[in-house]
Short mmCIF file of C-alpha atoms and ligand atoms in Angstrom, two decimals:
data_model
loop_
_atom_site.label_atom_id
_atom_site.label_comp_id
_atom_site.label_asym_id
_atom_site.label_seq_id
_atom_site.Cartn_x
_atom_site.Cartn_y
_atom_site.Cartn_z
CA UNK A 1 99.06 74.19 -28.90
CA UNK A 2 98.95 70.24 -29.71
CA UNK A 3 99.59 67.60 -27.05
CA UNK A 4 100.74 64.43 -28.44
CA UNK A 5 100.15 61.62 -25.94
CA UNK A 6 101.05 58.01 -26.91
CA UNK A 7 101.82 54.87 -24.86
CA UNK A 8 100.58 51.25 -24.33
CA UNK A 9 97.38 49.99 -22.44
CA UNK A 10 96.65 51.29 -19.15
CA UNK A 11 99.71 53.58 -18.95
CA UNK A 12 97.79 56.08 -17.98
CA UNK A 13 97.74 58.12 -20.98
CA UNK A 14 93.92 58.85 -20.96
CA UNK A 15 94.24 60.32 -17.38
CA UNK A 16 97.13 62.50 -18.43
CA UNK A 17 95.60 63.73 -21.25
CA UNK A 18 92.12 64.30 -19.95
CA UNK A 19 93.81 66.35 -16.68
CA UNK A 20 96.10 68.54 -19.41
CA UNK A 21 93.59 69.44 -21.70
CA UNK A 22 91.21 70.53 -18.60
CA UNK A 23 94.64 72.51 -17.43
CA UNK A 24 95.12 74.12 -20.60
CA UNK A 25 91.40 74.48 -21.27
CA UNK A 26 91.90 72.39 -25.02
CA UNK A 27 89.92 69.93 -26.63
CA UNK A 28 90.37 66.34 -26.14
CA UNK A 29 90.10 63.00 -28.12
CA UNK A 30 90.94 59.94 -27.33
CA UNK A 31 91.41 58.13 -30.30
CA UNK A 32 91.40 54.62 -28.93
CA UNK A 33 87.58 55.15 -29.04
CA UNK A 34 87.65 55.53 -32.53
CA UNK A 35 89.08 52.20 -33.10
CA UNK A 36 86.98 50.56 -30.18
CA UNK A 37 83.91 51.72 -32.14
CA UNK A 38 85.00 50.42 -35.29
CA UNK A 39 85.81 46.70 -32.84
CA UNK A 40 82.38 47.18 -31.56
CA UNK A 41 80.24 47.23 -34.33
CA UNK A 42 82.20 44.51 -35.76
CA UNK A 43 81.69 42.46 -32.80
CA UNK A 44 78.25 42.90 -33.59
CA UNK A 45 77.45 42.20 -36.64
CA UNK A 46 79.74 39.09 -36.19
CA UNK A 47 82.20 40.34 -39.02
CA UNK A 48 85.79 40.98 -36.99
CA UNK A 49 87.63 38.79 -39.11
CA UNK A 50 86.18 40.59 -42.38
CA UNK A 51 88.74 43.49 -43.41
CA UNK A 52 86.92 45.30 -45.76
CA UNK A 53 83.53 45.31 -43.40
CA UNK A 54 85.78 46.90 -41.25
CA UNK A 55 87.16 49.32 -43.27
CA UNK A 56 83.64 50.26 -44.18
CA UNK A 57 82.59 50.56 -40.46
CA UNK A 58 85.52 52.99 -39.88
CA UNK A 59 84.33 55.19 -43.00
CA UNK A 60 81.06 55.50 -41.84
CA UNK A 61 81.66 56.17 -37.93
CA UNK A 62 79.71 58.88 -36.47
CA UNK A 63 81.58 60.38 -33.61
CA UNK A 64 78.70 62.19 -32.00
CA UNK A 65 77.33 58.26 -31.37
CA UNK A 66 80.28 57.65 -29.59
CA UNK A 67 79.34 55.88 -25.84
CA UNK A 68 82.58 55.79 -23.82
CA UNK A 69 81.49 54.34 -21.10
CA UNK A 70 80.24 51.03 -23.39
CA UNK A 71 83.14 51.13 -24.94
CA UNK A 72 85.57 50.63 -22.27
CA UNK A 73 84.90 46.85 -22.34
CA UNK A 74 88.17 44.54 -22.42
CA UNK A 75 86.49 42.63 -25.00
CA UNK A 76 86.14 45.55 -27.10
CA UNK A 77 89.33 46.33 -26.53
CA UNK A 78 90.72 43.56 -27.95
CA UNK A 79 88.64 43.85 -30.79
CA UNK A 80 89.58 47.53 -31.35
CA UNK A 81 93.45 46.47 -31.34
CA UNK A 82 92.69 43.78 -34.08
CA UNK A 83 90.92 46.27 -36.50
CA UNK A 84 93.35 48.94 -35.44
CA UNK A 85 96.02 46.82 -37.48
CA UNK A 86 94.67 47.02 -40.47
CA UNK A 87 95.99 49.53 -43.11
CA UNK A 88 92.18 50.78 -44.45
CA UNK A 89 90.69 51.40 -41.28
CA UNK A 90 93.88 53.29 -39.97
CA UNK A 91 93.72 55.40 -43.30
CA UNK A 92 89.55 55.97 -42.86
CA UNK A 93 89.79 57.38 -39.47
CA UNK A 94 93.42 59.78 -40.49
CA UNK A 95 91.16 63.13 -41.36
CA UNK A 96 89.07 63.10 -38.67
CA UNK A 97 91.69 63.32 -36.08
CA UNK A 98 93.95 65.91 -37.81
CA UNK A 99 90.85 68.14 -38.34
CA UNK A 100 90.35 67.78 -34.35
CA UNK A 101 94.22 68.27 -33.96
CA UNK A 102 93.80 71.37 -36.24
CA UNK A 103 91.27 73.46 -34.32
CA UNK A 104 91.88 77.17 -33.68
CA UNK A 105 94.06 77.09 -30.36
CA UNK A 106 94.90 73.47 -30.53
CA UNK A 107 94.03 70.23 -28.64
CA UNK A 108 94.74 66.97 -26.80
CA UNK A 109 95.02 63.75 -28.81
CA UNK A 110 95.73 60.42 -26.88
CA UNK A 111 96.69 56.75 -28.43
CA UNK A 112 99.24 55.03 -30.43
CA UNK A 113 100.40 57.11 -33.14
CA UNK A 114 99.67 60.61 -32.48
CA UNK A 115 103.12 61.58 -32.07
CA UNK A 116 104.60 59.86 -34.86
CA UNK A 117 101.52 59.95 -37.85
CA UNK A 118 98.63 62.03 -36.53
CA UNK A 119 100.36 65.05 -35.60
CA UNK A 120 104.14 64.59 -36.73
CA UNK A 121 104.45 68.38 -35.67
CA UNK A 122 103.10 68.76 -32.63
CA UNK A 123 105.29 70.93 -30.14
CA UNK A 124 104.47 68.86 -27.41
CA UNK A 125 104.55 65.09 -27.09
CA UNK A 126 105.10 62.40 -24.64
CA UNK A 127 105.10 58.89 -24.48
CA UNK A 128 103.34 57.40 -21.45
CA UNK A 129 104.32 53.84 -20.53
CA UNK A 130 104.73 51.54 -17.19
CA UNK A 131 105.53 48.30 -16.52
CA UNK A 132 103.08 45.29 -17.57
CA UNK A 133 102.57 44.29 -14.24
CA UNK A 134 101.55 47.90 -13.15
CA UNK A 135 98.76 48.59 -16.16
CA UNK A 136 97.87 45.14 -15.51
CA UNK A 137 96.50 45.74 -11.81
CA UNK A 138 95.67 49.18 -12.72
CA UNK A 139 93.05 47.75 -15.53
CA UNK A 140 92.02 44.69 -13.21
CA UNK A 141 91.35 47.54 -10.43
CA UNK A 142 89.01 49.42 -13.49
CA UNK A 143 87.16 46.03 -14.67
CA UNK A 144 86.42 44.94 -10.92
CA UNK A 145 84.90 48.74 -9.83
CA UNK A 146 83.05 48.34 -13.10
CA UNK A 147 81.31 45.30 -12.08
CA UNK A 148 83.24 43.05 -15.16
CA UNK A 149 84.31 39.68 -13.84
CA UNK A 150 88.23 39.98 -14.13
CA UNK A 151 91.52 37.92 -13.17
CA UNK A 152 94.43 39.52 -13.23
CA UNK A 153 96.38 37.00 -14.50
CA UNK A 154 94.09 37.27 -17.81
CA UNK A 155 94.11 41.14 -17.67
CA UNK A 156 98.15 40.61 -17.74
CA UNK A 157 98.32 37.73 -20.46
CA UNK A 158 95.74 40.35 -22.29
CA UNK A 159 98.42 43.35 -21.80
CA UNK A 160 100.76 42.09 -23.50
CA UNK A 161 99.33 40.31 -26.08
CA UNK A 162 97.77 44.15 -26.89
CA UNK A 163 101.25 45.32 -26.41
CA UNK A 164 102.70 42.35 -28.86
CA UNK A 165 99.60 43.51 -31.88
CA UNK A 166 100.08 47.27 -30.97
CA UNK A 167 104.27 47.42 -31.36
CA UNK A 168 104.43 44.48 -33.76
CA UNK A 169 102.14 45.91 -36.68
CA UNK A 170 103.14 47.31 -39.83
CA UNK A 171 100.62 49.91 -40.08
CA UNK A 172 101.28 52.97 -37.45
CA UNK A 173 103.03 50.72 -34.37
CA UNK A 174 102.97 51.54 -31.30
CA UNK A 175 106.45 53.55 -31.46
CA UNK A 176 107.78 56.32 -29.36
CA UNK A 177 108.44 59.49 -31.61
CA UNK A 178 111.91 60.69 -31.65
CA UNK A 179 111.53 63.99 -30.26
CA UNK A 180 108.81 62.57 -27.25
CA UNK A 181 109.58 63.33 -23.88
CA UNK A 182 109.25 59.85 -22.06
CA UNK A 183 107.14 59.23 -18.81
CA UNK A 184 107.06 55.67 -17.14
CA UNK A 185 104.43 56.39 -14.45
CA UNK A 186 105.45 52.78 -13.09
CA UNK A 187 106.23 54.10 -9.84
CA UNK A 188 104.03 57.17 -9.79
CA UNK A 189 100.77 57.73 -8.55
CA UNK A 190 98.16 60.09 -10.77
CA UNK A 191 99.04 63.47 -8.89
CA UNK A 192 103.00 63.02 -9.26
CA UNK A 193 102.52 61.70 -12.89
CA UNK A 194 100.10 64.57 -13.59
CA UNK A 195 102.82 67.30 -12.33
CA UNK A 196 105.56 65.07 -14.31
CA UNK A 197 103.46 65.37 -17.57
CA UNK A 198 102.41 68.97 -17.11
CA UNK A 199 106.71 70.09 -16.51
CA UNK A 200 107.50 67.56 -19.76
CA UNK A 201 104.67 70.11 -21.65
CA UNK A 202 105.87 73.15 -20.51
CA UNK A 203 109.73 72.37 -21.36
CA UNK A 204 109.02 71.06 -24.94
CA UNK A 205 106.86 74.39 -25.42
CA UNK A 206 108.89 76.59 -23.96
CA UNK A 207 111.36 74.79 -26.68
CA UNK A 208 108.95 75.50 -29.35
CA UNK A 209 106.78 78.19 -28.68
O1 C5P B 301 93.72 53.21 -25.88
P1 C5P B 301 92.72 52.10 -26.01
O2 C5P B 301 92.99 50.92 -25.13
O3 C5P B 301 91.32 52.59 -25.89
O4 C5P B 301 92.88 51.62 -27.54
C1 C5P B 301 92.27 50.45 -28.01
C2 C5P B 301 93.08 49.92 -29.19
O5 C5P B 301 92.94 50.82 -30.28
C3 C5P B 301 94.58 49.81 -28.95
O6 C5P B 301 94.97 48.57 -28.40
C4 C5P B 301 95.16 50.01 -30.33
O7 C5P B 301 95.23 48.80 -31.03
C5 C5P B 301 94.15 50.89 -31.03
N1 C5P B 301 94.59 52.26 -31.16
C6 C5P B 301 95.44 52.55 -32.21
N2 C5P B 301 95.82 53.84 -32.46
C7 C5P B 301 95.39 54.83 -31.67
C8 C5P B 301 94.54 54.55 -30.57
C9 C5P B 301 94.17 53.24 -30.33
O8 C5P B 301 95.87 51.65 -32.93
N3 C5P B 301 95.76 56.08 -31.95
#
């Protein structure tokens, strides 16, 4: 079985996703990772505004280097959403994820476009969102337990300017597929959204078995 799980920053996607594949006992990526490697090492080498650096970055990423925990950075965030727009490095990091998608008893993908270009066909998907103000304080909350220096007034303007690059894109937008169930976990906290999430998955496979 393939779980499709899209939505914008801080929705709570990863959360979902994470506590659903542990349920179902499936693999999990989350592909945001991907892309925040790609930012990373372009941060680094000073070359974020140079598209086909990029693009090489993205074909040569090694996913067993991957260091979530350093990645998780707003900074890198932001630089993962910049190279995430661009055509070359979207189309460099395609295969990897449908071979994880494709493994024998399926798996748990998390991001942007799972639903809608990763894994068109996947039996289950939902779209995770909440309201700008909610993700905001949810990601302050993250940054501050983390140690980063944050203001929450940046981590909002930061939201939606992520929200603005992610939707506004030609290349894979942030878009809701649609035949995705939609959860706004505005209101919820992680336990209610988790049994939300887990009754959306069983109702769109029970739909298509
Ligand atoms: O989900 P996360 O915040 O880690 O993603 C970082 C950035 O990577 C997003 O803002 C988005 O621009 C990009 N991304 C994407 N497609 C995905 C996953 C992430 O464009 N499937």
């Amino acid at each position: 079985m393939i779980i499709a799980i899209d939505g914008p920053a801080a929705s709570g996607k990863g959360t979902l996703a994470r506590r659903l594949a542990a349920h179902f006992g499936l693999p999990h990526l989350d592909t945001g990772l991907l892309y925040r490697a790609v930012g990373a090492q372009c941060l680094a080498d000073g070359r974020l505004g140079d598209e086909a650096a990029s693009v090489a970055v993205a074909e040569d990423l090694d996913v067993r280097t991957l260091d979530p925990e350093a990645l998780r950075t707003a900074a890198i965030g932001e630089a993962a959403s910049v190279v995430a727009a661009r055509p070359g490095v979207r189309a460099a990091l395609l295969d990897l994820q449908r071979r994880f998608a494709a493994q024998p008893g399926g798996a748990v993908l998390d991001g942007r476009d799972i639903g809608t270009v990763i894994c068109p066909d996947a039996p289950a998907k939902l779209f995770v969102t909440a309201s700008p103000e909610v993700r905001a304080e949810r990601r302050y909350k993250e940054l501050i337990g983390r140690g980063e220096p944050a203001r929450f007034e940046d981590v909002l303007a930061d939201i939606r300017i992520r929200d603005a690059r992610d939707s506004g894109r030609a290349s894979a937008p942030l878009a809701m597929a649609e035949d995705a169930a939609l959860l706004d976990t505005t209101q919820l906290g992680i336990e209610e959204a988790f049994a939300a999430a887990l009754a959306l998955v069983d109702s769109a496979t029970s739909r298509h078995p």
